[in-house]
mmCIF file of C-alpha atoms in Angstrom:
data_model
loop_
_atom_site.group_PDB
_atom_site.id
_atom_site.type_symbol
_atom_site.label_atom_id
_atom_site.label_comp_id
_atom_site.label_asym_id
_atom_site.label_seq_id
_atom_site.Cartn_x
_atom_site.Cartn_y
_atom_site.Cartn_z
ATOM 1 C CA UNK A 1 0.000 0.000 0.000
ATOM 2 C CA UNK A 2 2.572 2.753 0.706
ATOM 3 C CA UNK A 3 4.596 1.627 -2.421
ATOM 4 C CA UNK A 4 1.222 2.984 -4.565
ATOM 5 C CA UNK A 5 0.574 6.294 -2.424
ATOM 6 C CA UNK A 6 4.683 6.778 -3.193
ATOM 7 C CA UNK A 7 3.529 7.167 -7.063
ATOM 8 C CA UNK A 8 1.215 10.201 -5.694
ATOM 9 C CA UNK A 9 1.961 13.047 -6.087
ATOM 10 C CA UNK A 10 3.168 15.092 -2.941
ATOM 11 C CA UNK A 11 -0.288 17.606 -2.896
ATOM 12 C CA UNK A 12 -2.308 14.628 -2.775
ATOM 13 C CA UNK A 13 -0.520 12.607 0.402
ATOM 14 C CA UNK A 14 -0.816 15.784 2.001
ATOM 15 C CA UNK A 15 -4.275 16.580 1.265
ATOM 16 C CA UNK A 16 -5.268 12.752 2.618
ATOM 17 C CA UNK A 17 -3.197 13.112 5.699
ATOM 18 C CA UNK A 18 -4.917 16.168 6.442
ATOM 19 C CA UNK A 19 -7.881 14.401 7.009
ATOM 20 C CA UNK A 20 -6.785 12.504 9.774
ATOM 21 C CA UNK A 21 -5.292 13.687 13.222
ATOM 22 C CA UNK A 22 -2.122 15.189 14.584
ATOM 23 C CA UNK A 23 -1.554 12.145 15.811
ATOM 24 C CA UNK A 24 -1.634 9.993 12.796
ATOM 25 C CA UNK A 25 0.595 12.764 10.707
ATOM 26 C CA UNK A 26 3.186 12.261 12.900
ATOM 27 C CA UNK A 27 2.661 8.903 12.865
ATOM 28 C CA UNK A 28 2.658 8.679 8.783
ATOM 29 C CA UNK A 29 5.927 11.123 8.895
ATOM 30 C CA UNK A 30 7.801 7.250 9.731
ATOM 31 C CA UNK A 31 6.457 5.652 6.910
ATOM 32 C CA UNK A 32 8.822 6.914 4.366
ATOM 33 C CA UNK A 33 10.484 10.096 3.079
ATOM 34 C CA UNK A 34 7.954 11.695 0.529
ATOM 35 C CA UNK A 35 5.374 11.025 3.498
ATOM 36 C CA UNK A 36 7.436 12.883 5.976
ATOM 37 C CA UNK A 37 7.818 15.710 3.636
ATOM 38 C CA UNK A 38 3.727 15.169 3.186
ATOM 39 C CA UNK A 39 2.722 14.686 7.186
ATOM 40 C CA UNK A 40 5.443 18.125 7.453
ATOM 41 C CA UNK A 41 3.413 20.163 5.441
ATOM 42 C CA UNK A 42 1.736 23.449 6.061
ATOM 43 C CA UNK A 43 -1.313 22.288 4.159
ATOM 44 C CA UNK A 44 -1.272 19.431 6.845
ATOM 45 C CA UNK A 45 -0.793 21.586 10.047
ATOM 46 C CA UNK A 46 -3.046 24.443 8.538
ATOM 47 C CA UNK A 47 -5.713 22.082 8.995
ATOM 48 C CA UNK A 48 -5.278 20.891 12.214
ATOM 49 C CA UNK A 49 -5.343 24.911 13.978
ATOM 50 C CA UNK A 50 -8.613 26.270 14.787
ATOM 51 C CA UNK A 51 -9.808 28.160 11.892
ATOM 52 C CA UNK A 52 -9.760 31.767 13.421
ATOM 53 C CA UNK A 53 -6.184 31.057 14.450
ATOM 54 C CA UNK A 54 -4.668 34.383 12.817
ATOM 55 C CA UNK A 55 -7.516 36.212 15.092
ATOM 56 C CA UNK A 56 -6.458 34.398 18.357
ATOM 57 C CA UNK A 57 -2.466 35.476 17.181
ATOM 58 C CA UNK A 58 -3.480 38.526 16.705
ATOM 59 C CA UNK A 59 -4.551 39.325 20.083
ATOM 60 C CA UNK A 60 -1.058 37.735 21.955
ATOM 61 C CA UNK A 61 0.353 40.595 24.150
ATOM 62 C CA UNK A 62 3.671 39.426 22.323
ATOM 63 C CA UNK A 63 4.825 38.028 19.216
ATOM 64 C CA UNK A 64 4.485 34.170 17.798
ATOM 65 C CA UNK A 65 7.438 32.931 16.159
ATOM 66 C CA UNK A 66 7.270 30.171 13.909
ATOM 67 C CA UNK A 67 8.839 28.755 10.496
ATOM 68 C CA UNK A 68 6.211 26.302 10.092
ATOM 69 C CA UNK A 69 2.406 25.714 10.911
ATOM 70 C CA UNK A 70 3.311 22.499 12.319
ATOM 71 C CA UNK A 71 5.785 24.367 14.812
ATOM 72 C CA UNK A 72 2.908 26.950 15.652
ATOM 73 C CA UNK A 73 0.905 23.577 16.762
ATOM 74 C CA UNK A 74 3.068 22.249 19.099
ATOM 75 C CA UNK A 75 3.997 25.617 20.341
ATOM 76 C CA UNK A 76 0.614 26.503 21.325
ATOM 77 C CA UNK A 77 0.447 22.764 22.654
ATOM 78 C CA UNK A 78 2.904 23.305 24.984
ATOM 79 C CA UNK A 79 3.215 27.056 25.661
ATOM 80 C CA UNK A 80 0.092 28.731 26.293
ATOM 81 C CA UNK A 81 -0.019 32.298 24.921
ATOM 82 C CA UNK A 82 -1.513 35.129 26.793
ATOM 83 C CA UNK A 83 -4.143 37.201 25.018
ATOM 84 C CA UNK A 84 -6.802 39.972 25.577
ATOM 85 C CA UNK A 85 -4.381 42.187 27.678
ATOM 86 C CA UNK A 86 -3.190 39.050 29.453
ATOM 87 C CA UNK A 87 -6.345 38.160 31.362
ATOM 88 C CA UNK A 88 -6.529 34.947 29.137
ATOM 89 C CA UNK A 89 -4.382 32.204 28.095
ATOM 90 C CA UNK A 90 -4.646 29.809 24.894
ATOM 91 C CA UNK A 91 -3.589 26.480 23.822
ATOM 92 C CA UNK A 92 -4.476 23.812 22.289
ATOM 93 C CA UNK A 93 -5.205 20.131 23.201
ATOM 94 C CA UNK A 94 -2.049 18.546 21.530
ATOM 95 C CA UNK A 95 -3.977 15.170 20.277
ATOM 96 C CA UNK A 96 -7.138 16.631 19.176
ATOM 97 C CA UNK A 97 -6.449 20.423 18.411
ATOM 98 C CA UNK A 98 -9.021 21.425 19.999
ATOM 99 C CA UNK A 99 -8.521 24.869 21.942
ATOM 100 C CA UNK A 100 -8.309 25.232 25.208
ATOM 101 C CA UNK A 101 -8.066 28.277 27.470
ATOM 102 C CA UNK A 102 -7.789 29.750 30.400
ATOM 103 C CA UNK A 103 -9.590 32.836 32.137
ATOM 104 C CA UNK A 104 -7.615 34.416 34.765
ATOM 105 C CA UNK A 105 -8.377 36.141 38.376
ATOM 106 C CA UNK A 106 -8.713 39.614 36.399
ATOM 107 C CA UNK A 107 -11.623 37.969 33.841
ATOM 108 C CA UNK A 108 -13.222 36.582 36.602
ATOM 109 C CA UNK A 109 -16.241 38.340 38.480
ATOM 110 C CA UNK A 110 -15.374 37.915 42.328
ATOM 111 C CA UNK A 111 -17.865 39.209 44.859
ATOM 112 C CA UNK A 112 -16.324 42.389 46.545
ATOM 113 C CA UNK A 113 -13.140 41.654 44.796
ATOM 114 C CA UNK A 114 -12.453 45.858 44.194
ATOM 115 C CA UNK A 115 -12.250 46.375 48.140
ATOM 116 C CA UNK A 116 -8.478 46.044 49.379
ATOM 117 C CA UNK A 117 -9.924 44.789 52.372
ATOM 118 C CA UNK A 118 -11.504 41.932 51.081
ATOM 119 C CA UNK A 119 -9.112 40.993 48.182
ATOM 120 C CA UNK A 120 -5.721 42.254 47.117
ATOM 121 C CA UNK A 121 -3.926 41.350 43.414
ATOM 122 C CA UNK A 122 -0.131 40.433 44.071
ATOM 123 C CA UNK A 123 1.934 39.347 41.131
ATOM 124 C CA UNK A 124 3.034 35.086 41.777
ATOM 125 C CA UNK A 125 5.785 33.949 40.056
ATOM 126 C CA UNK A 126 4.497 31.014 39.816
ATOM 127 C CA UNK A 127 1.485 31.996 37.814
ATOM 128 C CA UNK A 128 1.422 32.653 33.998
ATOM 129 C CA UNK A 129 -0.282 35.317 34.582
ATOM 130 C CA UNK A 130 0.883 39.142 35.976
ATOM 131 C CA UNK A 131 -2.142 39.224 39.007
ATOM 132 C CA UNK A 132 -3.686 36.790 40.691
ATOM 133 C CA UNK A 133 -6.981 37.369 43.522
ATOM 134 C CA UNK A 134 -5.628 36.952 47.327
ATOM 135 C CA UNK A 135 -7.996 36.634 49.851
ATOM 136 C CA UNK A 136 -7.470 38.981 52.507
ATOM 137 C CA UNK A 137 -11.010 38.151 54.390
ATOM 138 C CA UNK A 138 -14.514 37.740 53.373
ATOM 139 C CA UNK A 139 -17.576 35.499 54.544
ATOM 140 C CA UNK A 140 -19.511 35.614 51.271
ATOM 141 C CA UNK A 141 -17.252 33.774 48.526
ATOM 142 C CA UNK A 142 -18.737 34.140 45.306
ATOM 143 C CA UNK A 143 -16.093 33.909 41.731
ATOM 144 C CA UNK A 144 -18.059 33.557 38.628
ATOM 145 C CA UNK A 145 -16.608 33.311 35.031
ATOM 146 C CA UNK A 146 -18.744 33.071 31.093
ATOM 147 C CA UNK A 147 -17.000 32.322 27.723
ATOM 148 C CA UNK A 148 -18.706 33.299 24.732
ATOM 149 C CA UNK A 149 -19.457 29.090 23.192
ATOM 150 C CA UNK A 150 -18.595 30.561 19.654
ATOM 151 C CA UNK A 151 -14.479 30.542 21.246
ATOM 152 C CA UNK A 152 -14.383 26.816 21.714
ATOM 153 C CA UNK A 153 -14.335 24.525 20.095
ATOM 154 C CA UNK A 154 -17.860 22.516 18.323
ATOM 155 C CA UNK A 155 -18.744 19.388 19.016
ATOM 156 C CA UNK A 156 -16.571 18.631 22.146
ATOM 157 C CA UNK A 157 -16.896 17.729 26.045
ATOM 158 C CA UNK A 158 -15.287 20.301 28.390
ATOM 159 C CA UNK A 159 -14.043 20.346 31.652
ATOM 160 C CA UNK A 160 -14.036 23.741 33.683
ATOM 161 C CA UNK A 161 -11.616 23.747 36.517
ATOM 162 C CA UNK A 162 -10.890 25.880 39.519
ATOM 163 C CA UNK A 163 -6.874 26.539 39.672
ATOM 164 C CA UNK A 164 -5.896 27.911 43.388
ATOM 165 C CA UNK A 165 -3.951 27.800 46.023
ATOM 166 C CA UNK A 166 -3.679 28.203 49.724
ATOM 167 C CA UNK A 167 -1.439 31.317 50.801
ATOM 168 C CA UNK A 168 0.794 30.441 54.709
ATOM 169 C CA UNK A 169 -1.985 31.468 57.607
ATOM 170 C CA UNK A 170 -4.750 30.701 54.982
ATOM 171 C CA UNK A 171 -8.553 29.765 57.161
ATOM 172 C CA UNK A 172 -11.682 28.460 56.610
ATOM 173 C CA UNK A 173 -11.569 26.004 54.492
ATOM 174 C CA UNK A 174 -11.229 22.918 56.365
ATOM 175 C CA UNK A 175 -13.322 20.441 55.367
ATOM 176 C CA UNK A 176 -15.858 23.202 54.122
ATOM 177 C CA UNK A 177 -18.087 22.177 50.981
ATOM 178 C CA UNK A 178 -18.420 24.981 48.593
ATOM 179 C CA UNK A 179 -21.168 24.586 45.211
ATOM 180 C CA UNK A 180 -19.842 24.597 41.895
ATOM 181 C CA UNK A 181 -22.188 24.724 38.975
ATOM 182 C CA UNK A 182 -21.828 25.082 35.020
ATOM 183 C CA UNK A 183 -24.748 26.008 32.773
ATOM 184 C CA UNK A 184 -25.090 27.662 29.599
ATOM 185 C CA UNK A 185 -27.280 31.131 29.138
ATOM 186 C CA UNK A 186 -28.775 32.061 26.002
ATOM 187 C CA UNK A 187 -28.682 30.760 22.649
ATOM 188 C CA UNK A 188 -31.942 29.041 22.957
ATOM 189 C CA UNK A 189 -30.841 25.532 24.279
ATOM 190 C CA UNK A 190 -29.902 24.541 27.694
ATOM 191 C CA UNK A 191 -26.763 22.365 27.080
ATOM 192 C CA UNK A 192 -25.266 19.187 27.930
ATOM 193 C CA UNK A 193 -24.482 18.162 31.281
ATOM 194 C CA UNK A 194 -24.705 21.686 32.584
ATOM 195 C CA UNK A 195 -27.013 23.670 35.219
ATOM 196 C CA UNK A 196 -26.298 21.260 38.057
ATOM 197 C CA UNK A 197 -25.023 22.328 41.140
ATOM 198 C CA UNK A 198 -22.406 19.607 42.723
ATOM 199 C CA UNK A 199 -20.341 19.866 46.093
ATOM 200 C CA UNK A 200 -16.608 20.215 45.979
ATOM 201 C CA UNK A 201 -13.894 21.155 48.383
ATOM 202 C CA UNK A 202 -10.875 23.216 48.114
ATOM 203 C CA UNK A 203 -8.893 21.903 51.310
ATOM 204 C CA UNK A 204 -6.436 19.893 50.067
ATOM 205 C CA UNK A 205 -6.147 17.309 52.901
ATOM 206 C CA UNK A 206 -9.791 16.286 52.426
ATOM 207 C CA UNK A 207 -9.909 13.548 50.051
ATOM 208 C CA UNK A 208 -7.137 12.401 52.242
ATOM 209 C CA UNK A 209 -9.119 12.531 55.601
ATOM 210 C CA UNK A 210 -12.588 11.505 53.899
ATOM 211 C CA UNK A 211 -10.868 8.073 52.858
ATOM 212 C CA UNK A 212 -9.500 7.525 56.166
ATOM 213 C CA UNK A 213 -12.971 7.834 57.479
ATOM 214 C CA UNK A 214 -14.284 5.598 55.468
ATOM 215 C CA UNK A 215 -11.441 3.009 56.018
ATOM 216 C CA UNK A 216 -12.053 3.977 59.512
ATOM 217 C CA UNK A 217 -16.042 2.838 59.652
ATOM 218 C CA UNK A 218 -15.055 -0.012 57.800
ATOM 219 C CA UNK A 219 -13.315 -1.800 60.743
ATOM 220 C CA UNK A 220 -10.319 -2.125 58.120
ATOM 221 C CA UNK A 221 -8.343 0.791 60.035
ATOM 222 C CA UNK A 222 -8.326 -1.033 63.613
ATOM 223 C CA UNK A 223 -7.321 -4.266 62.106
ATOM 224 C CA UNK A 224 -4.606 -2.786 60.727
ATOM 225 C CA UNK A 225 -3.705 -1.191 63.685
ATOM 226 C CA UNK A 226 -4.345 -3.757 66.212
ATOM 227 C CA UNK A 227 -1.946 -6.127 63.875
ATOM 228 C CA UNK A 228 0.387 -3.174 64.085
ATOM 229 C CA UNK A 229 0.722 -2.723 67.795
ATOM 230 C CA UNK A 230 2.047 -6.084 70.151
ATOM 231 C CA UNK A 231 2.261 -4.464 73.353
ATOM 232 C CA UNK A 232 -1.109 -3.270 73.962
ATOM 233 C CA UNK A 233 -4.089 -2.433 72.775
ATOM 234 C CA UNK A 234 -5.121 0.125 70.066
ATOM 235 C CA UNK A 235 -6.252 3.950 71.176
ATOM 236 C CA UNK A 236 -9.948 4.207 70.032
ATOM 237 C CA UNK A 237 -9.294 7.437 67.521
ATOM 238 C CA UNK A 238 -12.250 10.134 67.047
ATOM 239 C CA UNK A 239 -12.781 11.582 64.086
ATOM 240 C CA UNK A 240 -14.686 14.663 63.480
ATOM 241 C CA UNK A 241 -18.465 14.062 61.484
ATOM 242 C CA UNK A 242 -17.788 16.315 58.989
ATOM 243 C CA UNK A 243 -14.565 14.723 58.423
ATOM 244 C CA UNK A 244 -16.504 11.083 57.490
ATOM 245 C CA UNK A 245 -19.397 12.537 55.587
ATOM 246 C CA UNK A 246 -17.136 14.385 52.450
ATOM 247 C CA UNK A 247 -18.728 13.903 49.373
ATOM 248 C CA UNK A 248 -18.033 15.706 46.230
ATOM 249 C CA UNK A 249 -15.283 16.825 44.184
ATOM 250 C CA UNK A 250 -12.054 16.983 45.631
ATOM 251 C CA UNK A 251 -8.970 18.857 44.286
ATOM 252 C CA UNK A 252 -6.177 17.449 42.669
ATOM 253 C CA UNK A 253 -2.327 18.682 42.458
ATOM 254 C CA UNK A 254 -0.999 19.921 38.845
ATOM 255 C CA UNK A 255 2.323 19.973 37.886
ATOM 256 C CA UNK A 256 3.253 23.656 37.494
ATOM 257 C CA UNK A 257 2.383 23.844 41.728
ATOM 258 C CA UNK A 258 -1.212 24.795 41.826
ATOM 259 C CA UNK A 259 -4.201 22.892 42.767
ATOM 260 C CA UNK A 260 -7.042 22.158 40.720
ATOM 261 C CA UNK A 261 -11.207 21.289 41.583
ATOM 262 C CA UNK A 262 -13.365 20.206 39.055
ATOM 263 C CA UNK A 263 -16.261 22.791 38.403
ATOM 264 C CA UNK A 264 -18.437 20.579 36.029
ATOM 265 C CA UNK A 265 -18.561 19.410 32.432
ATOM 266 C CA UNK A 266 -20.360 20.732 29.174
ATOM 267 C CA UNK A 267 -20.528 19.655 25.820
ATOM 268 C CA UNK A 268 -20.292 22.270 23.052
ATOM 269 C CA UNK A 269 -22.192 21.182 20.050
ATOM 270 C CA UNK A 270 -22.015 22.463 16.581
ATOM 271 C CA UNK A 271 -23.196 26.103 15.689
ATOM 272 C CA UNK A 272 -23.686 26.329 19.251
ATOM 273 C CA UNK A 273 -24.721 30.478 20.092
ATOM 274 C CA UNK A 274 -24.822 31.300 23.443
ATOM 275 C CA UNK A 275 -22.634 31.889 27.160
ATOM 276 C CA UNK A 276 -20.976 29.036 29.436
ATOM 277 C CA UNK A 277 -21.125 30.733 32.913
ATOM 278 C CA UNK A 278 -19.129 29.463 35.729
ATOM 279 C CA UNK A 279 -19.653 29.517 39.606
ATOM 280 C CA UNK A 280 -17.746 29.080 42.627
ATOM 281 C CA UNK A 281 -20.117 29.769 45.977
ATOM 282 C CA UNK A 282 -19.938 29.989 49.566
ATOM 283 C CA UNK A 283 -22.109 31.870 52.130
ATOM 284 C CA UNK A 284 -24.302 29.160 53.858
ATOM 285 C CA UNK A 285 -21.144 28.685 56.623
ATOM 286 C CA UNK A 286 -21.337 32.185 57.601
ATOM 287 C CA UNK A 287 -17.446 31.822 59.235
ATOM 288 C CA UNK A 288 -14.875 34.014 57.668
ATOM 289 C CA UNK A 289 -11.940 32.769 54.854
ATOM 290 C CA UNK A 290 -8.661 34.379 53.747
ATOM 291 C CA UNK A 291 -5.487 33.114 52.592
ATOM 292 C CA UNK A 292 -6.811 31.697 48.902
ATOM 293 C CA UNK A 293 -4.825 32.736 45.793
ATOM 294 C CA UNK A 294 -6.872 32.597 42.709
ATOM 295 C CA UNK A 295 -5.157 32.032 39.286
ATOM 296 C CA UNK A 296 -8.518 31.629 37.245
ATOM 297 C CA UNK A 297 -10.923 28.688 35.724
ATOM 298 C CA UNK A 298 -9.211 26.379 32.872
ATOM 299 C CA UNK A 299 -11.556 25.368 30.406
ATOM 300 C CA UNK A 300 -9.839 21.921 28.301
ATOM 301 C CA UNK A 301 -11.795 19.129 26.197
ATOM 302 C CA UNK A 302 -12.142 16.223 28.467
ATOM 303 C CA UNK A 303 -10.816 13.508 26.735
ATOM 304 C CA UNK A 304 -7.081 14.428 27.086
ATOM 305 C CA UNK A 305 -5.000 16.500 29.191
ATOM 306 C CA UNK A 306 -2.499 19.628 28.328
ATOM 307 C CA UNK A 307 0.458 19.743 29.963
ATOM 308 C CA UNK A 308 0.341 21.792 32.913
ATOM 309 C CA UNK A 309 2.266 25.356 32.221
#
């Protein structure tokens, strides 16, 4: 079979591989020379960016280089650029194409997030981007965030994800459910797995502590510990309630240092006209929080993961 696609001619190899996926053109690029110089091509890689790609470019706060369109995809696979002003990031999904981005603290709407004494905006080296939302001390946390649908991409599954992280001193968020919901407004549908509000927590020792509780009620934990200890007998251990009742979402570590909570998923079908909106609640505690640094909500397709920047 590749000795008769060798008698094409170059245009067409190209034009067939650009009907499969990033992944397969790299793949074909092995096969033999004239596909390499085929899989290689810009016709190839001009296919796999998002259409309004030169309008995304276009509004980086600084300059793209690239010699090829297949360099411009993995460079916006693995470096996220920072557009409109820097408030945003985009990428793209390196197996699919698909775009992802990122809305940061400054895009976001956060409830008295304008008073100094409720929220100040330090620059983190860690983050990508120039501010991030410290919480000095409030008791009504409320961070919403909306993305026009026509900016992703059609027919795909999203995640929407709550990047943070805890500042030294940081209170009020032990074990302390907050609600997370996504739904779409507008454009005269109601979406896919959206509009339901679901329980997560932003304390990172809480999956920890909730699966110790359940090991813990199980009998499983003073087993173990009773096997464990020769000399005498085990010390019955008390947990706290709310410490054996967790249930929700629960956040995970990334690899650039910040944590990260699932918000809820969405599918974006095609033509789709409308808003995703985004929320982050809590004021049914009533106690008082500080110490959470906010770097903004990721939106990324669901079926693979970007590299963490």
């Amino acid at each position: 079979m590749v000795t008769g696609f060798n008698v094409l001619p170059l245009e067409c190899i190209s034009k067939i591989i650009s009907f499969t996926s990033p992944l397969e053109a790299c793949r074909s690029s092995a096969v033999s020379l004239i596909f390499r110089s085929a899989a290689d091509s810009d016709s190839v890689w001009e296919k796999f960016l998002p259409s309004d790609y030169k309008n995304i470019l276009s509004r980086s706060v600084s300059s793209v280089d690239f010699s090829s369109k297949k360099e411009l995809y993995f460079r916006l696979c693995d470096d996220p650029i920072l557009i409109d002003d820097g408030y945003m990031s985009f990428a793209l999904d390196k197996l699919s194409g698909r775009k992802c981005y990122t809305l940061g603290a400054r895009r976001l709407s956060i409830a008295w997030g304008g008073s100094t004494s409720n929220w100040t905006w330090p620059s983190v080296p860690e983050s990508r981007f120039g501010e991030v939302a410290h919480l000095e001390e409030v008791c009504w946390l409320q961070i919403d965030g909306k993305v026009d649908t026509r900016m992703l991409s059609p027919e795909t599954t999203y995640i929407a994800k709550f990047i943070f992280k805890f500042a030294e001193g940081s209170m009020g968020f032990d074990y302390q459910p907050v609600d997370v919901v996504v739904k779409f407004v507008g454009g005269g549908r109601s979406g896919v797995g959206t509009g339901k509000v679901q329980t997560a927590y932003l304390d990172p020792d809480s999956r920890k502590n909730a699966q110790f509780g359940r090991l813990r009620n199980t009998g499983l934990f003073q087993r173990t510990l009773r096997l464990s200890t020769s000399i005498r007998p085990p010390i019955p251990i008390r947990l706290p309630q709310q410490m054996l009742d967790l249930e929700g979402q629960f956040p995970e570590e990334r690899g650039d240092g910040w944590l990260e909570v699932q918000m809820g998923e969405f599918y974006i079908g095609k033509g789709e006209d409308g808003e995703v909106q985004m929320s982050l609640l809590e004021v049914k505690g009533g106690h008082w929080k500080s110490g959470l640094n906010v770097q903004g909500i990721e939106l990324r397709p669901k079926e693979t993961k970007i590299p963490n920047k």
